[in-house]
CSV table of C-alpha atoms in Angstrom, one decimal:
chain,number,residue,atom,x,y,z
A,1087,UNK,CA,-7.1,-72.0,30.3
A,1088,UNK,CA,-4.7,-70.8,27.4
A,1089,UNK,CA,-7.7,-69.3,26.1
A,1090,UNK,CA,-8.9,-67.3,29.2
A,1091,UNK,CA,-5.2,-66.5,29.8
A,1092,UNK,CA,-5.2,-65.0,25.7
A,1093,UNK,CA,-8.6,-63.0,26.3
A,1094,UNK,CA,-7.5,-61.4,29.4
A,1095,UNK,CA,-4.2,-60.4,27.5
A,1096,UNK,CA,-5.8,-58.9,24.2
A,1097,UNK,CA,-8.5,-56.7,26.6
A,1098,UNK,CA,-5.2,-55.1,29.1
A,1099,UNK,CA,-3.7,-54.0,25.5
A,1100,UNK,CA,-6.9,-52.7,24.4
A,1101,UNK,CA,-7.3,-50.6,27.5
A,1102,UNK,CA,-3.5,-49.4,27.3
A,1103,UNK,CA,-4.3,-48.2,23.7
A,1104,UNK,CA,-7.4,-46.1,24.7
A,1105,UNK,CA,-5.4,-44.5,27.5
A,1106,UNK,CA,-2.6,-43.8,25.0
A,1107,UNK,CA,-4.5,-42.3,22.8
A,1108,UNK,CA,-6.5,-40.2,25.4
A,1109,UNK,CA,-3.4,-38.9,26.8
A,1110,UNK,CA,-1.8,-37.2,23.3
A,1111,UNK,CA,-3.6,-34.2,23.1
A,1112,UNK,CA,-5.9,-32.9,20.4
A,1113,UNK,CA,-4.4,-31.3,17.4
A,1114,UNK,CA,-6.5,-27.8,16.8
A,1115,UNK,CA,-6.9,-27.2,12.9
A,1116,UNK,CA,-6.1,-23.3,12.0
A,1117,UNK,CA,-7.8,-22.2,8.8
A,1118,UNK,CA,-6.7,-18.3,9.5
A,1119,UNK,CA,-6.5,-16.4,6.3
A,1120,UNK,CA,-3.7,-14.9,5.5
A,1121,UNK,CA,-2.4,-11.4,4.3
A,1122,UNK,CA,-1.8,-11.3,0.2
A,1123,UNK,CA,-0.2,-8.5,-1.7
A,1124,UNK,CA,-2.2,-5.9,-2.8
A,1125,UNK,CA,-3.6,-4.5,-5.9
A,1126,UNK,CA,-4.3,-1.4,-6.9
A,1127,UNK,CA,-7.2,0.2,-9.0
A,1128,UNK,CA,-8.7,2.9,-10.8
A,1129,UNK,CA,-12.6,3.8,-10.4
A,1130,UNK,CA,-15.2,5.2,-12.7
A,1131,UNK,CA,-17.1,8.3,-12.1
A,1132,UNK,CA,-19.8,6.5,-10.2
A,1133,UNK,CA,-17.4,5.2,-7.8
A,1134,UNK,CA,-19.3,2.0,-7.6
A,1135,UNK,CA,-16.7,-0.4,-9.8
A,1136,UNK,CA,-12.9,-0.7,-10.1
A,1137,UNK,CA,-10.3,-1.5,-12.7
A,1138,UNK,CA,-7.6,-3.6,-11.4
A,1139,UNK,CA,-3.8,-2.2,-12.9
A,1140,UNK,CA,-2.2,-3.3,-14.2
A,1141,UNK,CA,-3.9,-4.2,-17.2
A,1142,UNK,CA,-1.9,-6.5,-19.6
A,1143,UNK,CA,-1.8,-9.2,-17.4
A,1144,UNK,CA,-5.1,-11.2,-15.9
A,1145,UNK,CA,-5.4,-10.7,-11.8
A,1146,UNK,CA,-4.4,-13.9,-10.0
A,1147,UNK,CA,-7.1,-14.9,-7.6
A,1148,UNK,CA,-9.1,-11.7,-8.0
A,1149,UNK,CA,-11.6,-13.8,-5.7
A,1150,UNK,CA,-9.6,-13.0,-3.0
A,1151,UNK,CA,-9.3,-9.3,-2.9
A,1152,UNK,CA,-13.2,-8.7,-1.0
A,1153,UNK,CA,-12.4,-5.3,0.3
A,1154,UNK,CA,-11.0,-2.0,-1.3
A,1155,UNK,CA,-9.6,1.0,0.4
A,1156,UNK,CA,-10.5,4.5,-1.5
A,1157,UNK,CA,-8.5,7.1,0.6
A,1158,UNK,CA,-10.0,6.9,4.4
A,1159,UNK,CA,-12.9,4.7,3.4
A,1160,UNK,CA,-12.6,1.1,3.4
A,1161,UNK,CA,-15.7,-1.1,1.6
A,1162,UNK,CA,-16.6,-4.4,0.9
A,1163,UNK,CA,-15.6,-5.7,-2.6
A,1164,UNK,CA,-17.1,-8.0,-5.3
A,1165,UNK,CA,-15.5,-9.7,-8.3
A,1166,UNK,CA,-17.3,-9.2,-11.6
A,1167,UNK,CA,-15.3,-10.3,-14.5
A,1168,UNK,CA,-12.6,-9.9,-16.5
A,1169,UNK,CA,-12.7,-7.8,-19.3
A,1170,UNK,CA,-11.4,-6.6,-22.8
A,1171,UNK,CA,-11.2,-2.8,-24.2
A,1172,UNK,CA,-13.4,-1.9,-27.0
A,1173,UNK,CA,-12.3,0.3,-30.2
A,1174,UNK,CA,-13.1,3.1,-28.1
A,1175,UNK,CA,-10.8,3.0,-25.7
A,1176,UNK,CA,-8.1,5.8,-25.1
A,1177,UNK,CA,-5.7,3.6,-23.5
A,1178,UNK,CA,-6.1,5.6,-20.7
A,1179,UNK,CA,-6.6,4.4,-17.1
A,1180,UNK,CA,-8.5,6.9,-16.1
A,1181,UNK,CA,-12.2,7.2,-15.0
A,1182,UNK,CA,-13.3,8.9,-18.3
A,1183,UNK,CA,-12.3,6.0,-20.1
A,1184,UNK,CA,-13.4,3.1,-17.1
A,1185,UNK,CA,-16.4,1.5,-19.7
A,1186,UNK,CA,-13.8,1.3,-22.8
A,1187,UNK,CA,-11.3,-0.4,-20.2
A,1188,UNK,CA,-9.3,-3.7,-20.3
A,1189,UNK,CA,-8.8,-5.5,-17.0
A,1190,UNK,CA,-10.1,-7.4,-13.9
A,1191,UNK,CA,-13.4,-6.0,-12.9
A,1192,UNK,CA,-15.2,-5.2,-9.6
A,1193,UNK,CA,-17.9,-3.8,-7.9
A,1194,UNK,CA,-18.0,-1.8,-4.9
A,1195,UNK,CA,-20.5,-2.9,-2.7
A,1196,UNK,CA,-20.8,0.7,0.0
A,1197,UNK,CA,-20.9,3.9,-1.2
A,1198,UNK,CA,-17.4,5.8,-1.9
A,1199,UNK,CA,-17.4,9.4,-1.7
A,1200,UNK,CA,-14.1,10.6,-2.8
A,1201,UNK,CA,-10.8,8.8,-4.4
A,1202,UNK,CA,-9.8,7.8,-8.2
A,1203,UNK,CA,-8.2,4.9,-6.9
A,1204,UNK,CA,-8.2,1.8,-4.8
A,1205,UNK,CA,-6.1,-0.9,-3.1
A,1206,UNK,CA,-8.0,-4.1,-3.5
A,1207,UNK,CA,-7.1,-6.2,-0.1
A,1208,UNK,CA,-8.2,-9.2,2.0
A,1209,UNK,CA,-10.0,-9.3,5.4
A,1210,UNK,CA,-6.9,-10.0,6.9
A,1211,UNK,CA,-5.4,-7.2,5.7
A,1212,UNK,CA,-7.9,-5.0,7.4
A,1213,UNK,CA,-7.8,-7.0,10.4
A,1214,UNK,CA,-3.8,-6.1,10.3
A,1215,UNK,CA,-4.2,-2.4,9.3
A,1216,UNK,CA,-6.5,0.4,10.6
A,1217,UNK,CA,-7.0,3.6,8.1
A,1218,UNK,CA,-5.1,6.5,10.6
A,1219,UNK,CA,-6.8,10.0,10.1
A,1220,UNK,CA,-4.4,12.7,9.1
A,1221,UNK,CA,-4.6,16.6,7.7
A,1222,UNK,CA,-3.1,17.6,5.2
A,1223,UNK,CA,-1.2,20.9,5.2
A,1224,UNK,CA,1.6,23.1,3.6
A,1225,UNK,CA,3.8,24.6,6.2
A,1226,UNK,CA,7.7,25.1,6.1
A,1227,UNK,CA,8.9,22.3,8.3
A,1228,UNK,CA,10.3,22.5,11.7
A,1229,UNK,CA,14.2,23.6,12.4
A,1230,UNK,CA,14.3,20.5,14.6
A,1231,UNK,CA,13.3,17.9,12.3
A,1232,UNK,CA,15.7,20.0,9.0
A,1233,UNK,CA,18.3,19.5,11.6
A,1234,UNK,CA,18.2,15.9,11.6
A,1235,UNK,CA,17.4,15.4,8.0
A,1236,UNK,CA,20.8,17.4,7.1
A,1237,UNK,CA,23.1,15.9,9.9
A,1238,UNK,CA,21.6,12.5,8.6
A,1239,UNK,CA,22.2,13.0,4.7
A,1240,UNK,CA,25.1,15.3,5.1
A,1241,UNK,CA,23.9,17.6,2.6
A,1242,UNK,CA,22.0,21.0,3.2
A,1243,UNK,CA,18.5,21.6,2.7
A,1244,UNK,CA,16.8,23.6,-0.6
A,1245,UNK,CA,13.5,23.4,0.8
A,1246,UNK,CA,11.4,21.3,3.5
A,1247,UNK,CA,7.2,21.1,3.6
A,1248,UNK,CA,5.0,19.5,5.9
A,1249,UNK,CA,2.4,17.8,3.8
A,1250,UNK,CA,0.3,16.4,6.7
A,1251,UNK,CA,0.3,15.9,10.5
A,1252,UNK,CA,-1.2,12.8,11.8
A,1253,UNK,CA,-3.7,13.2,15.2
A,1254,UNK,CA,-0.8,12.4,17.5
A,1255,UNK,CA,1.1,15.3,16.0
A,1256,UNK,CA,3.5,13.1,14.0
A,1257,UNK,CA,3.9,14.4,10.3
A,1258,UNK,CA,5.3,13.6,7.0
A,1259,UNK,CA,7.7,15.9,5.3
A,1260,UNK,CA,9.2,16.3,1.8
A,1261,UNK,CA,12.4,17.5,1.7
A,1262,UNK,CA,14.6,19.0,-1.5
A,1263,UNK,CA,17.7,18.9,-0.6
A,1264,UNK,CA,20.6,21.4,-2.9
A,1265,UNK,CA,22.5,19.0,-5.8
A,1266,UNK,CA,25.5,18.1,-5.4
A,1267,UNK,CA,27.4,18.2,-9.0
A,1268,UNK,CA,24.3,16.3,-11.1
A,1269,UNK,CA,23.1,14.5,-8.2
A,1270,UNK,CA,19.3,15.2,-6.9
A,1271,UNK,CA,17.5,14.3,-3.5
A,1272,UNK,CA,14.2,14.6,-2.3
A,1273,UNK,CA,13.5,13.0,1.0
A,1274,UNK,CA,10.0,11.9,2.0
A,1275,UNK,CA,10.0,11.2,6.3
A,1276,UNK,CA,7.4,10.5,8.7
A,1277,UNK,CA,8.8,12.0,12.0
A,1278,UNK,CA,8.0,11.3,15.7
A,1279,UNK,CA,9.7,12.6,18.3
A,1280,UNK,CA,12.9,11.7,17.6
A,1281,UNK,CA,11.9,8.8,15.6
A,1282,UNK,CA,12.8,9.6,11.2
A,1283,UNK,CA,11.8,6.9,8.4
A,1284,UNK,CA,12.6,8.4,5.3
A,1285,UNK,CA,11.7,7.4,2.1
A,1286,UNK,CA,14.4,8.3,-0.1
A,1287,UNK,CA,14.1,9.3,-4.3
A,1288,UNK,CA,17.5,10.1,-5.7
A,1289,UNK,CA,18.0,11.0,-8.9
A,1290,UNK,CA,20.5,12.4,-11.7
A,1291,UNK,CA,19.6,16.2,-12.0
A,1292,UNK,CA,18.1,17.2,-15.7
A,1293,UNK,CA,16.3,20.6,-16.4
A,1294,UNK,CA,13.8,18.8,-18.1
A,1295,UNK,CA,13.2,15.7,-16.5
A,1296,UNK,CA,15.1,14.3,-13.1
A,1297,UNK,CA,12.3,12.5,-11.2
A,1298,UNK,CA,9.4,12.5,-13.2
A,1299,UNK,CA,9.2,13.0,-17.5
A,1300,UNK,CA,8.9,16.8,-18.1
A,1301,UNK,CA,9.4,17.8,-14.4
A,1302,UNK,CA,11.6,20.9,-15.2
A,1303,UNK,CA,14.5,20.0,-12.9
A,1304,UNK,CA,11.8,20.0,-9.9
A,1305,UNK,CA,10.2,17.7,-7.5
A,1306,UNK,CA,7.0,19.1,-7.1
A,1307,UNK,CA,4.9,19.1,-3.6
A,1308,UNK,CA,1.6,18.8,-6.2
A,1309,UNK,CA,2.9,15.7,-7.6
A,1310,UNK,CA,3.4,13.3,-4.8
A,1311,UNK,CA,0.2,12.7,-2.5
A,1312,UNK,CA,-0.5,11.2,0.6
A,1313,UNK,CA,-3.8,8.9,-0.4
A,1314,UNK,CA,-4.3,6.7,2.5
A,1315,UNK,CA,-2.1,6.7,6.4
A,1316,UNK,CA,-2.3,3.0,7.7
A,1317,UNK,CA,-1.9,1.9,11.4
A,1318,UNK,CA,-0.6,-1.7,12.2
A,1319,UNK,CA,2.0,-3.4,14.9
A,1320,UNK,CA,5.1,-2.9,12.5
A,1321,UNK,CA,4.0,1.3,12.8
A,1322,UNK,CA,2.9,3.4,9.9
A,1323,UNK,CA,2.2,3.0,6.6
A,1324,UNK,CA,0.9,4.6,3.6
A,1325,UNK,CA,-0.5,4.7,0.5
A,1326,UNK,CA,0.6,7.7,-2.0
A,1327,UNK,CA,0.1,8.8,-5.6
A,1328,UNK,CA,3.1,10.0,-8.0
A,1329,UNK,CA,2.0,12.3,-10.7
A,1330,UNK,CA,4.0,13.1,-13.9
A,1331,UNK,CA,3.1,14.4,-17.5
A,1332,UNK,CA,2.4,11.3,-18.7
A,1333,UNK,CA,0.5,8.9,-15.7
A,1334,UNK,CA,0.7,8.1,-12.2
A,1335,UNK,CA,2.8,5.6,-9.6
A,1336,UNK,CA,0.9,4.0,-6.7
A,1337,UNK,CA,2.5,2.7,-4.2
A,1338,UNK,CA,2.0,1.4,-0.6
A,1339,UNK,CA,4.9,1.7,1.8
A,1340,UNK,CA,5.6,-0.2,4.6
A,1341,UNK,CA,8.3,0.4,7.5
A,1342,UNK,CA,11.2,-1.1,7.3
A,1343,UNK,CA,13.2,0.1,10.8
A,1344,UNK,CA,14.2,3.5,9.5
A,1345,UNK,CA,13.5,3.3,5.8
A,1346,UNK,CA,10.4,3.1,3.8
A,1347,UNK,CA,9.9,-0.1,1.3
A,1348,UNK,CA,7.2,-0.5,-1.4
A,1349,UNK,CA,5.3,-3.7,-1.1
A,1350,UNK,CA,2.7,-3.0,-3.7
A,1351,UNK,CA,3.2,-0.8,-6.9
A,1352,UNK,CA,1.1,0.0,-10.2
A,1353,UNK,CA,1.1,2.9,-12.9
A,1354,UNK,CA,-1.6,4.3,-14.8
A,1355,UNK,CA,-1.6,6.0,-18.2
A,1356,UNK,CA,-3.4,9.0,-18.3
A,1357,UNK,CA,-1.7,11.6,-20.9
A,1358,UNK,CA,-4.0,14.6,-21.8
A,1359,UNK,CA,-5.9,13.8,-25.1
C-alpha cells in the first residue's frame, strides 16, 4: 500500500513539473549585429581596393567592415590582407602611391565610379543609414537663415555660401563670420525650416595659417567638401573632406540635438612631391 501510495505521489509531481515548465515562456535568442565605428579609406586609381587609415596601427576586426561607402554609392566589401610599404613608397596616402602602401587591405566587390575615399561599415550600418541625394551649389545664402546664424553667435557675418541643397530643400551652409580681436569662426549648418545644427570650427586668427597649415588667414569653400549626406532616425548626417597644404581630415558627423559631433575621423598625407 505504502508503495502504491509513493507511485501515485512521485507521478502528481512529475505532472506539476511539466506544467511548470510549459507555462514559463520561451526565451527568443537575438543574434542582431550591431553598429561598429567606422573606418575610413583611400582607393587606388582602379577603384576596385581600399587602404584602410590610418596606417601605423593594424585594423581591429577588419572582418567586420563588409560594405564601403564611396560618395553616393554604397558596395559590398572584402578583406584581403594586411600589408607593408615597399622602398617605393612616398608616404603618401594617396591613390598614386596605393601599390607602395602600408595598411589593412580590401577589395571592392561592385564597381565604384567616382570617390578617392571610403567609409568601411557593417550591414547594420546600412540597415541604419540611407545615402540622401543632394546638389551641390555655390549661392550667397539666404537673409533668413544669416539672420539666425548672427542672432545665434552674436557676431556679424563676413560671408555665407550654400554649398548644397538636399531634395527636400534643406541645405548646408558655410559661414565666415568677422574676427573678433584674434578670434576666427566659420560655421558649417544644415538648415530646415527653422531647424539650425551647426558644426562649429573656431580658431585663433593667423595670416598664414588659422584653420588649416598655409591657409592665408582664410577658410576656403574649396577646402571643406560635402562627400557623402546620410539619412537615419536621429536625422542627417554626413561625411566631409578637409583639405590643407599638406593632407586631408575625414570625418563623419552625426546630430547631436543642435550641434554636430564627429564619430569617425582619419587623415591622410598627401603633400605635393
Amino acid at each position: 500500500m505504502k508503495s502504491l501510495f509513493l507511485a501515485i505521489f512521485l507521478l502528481t509531481l512529475c505532472a506539476c513539473n511539466n506544467d511548470q515548465q510549459q507555462s514559463k515562456p520561451a526565451i527568443k535568442s537575438e543574434n542582431k549585429e550591431k553598429t561598429i565605428s567606422p573606418y575610413f579609406g583611400f582607393l587606388n586609381e582602379q577603384k576596385d581596393s581600399l587602404i584602410a587609415l590610418p596606417m601605423d596601427q593594424a585594423m581591429e576586426g577588419p572582418e567586420q567592415y563588409n560594405y564601403v561607402i564611396v560618395e553616393s554609392q554604397i558596395s559590398p566589401l572584402e578583406f584581403v590582407q594586411n600589408k607593408i610599404d615597399n622602398k617605393e613608397s612616398t608616404g603618401r596616402q594617396t591613390a598614386q602611391n596605393f601599390a607602395n602602401s602600408e595598411g589593412s587591405l580590401f577589395k571592392i566587390k561592385e564597381i565604384v565610379k567616382s570617390g578617392e575615399f571610403g567609409m568601411l561599415v557593417n550591414k547594420a550600418f546600412i540597415d541604419q543609414y540611407k545615402i540622401e541625394p543632394f546638389t551641390k551649389t555655390q549661392k550667397e545664402t539666404s537673409p533668413g537663415i544669416k539672420e539666425q546664424l548672427e542672432k545665434k553667435y552674436n557676431r556679424k557675418i563676413n560671408k555665407s555660401t550654400t554649398l548644397a541643397v538636399l531634395n527636400d530643400h534643406a541645405e548646408f551652409n558655410l559661414t565666415v563670420f568677422e574676427n573678433q580681436q584674434d578670434s576666427a569662426l566659420a560655421v558649417f549648418s544644415y538648415a530646415k525650416d527653422e531647424q539650425l545644427v551647426n558644426l562649429d570650427f573656431p580658431a585663433v586668427y593667423d595670416d598664414i595659417s588659422t584653420w588649416r597649415v598655409d591657409d592665408g588667414g582664410q577658410f576656403d569653400n574649396e577646402a571643406f567638401q560635402i562627400l557623402t549626406v546620410l539619412r537615419s532616425e536621429e536625422g542627417i548626417s554626413f561625411i566631409s573632406i578637409f583639405w590643407g597644404a599638406e593632407g586631408y581630415e575625414l570625418n563623419f558627423y552625426q546630430p547631436k540635438k543642435s550641434q554636430f559631433i564627429s564619430a569617425a575621423q582619419a587623415y591622410g598625407y598627401s603633400s605635393p612631391l
